[in-house]
mmCIF file of C-alpha atoms in Angstrom:
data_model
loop_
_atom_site.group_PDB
_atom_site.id
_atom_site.type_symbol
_atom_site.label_atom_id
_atom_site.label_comp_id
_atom_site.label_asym_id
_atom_site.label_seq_id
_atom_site.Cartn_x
_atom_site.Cartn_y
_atom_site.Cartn_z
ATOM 1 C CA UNK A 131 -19.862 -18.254 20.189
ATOM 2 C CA UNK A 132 -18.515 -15.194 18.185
ATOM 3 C CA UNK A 133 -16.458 -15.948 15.125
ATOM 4 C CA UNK A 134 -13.797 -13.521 17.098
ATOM 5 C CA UNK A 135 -14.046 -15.885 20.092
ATOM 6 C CA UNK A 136 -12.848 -18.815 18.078
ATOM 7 C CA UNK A 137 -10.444 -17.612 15.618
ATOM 8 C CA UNK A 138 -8.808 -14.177 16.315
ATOM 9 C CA UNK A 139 -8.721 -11.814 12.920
ATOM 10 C CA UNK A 140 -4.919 -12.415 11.820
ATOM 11 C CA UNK A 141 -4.058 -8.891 10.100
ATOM 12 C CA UNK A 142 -0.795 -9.762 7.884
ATOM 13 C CA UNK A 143 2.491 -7.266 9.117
ATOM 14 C CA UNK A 144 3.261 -4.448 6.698
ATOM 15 C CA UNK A 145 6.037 -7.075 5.340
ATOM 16 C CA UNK A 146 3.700 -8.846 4.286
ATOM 17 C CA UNK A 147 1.710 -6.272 2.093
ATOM 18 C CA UNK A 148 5.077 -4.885 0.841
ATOM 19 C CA UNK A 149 5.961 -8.168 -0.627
ATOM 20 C CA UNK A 150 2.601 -9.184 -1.537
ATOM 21 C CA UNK A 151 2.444 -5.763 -3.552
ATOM 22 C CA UNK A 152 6.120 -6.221 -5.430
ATOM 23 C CA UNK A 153 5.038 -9.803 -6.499
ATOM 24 C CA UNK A 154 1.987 -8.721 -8.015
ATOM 25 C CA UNK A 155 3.576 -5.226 -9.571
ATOM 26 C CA UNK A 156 1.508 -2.921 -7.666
ATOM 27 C CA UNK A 157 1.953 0.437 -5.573
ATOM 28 C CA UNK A 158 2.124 0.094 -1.632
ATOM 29 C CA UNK A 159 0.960 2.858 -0.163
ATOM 30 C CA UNK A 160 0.851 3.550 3.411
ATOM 31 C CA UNK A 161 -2.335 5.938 4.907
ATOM 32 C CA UNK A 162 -2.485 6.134 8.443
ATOM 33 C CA UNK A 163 -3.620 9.390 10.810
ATOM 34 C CA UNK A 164 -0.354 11.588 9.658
ATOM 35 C CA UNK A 165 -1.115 11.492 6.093
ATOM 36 C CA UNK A 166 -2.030 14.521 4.674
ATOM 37 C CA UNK A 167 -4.779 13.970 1.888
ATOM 38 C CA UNK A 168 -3.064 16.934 -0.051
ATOM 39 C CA UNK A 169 0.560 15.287 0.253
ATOM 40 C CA UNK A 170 -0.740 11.766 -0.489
ATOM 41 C CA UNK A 171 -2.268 12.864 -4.203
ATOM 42 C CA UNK A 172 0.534 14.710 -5.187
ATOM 43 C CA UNK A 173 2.765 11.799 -4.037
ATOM 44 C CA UNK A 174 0.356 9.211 -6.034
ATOM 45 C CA UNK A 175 0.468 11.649 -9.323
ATOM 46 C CA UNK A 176 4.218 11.579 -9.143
ATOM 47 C CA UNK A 177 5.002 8.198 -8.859
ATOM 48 C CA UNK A 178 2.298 7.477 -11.611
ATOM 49 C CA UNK A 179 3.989 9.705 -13.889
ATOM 50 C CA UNK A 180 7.403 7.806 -12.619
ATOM 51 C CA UNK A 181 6.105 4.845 -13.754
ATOM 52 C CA UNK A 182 4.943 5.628 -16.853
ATOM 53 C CA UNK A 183 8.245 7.177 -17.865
ATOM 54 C CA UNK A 184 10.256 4.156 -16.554
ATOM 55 C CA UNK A 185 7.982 2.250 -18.622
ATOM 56 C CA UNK A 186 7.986 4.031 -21.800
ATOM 57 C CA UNK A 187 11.934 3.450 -21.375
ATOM 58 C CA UNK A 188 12.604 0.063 -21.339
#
């Protein structure tokens, strides 16, 4: 018997890796078929520099 056969692979909802990420302090980010590779860096860049600045505030 296949592993798969006895215990189907449980993938978490996205919920779950939204909450999972808040709790730990991390970025959730989302890549599926629409994202655009160009879009997605300059989206990553901006939120880093985002966070740094809301850092360097408090």
């Amino acid at each position: 018997m296949r592993f798969s056969e006895v215990s189907p692979l449980f993938i978490p909802p996205k919920e779950y890796w939204e909450d999972f990420a808040e709790i730990c302090g991390i970025e959730y980010v989302k890549i599926n078929k629409e994202t655009k590779t160009s879009e997605f860096k300059q989206t990553l860049r901006n939120n880093e520099v985002y966070y740094m600045l809301n850092k360097a505030l408090k």
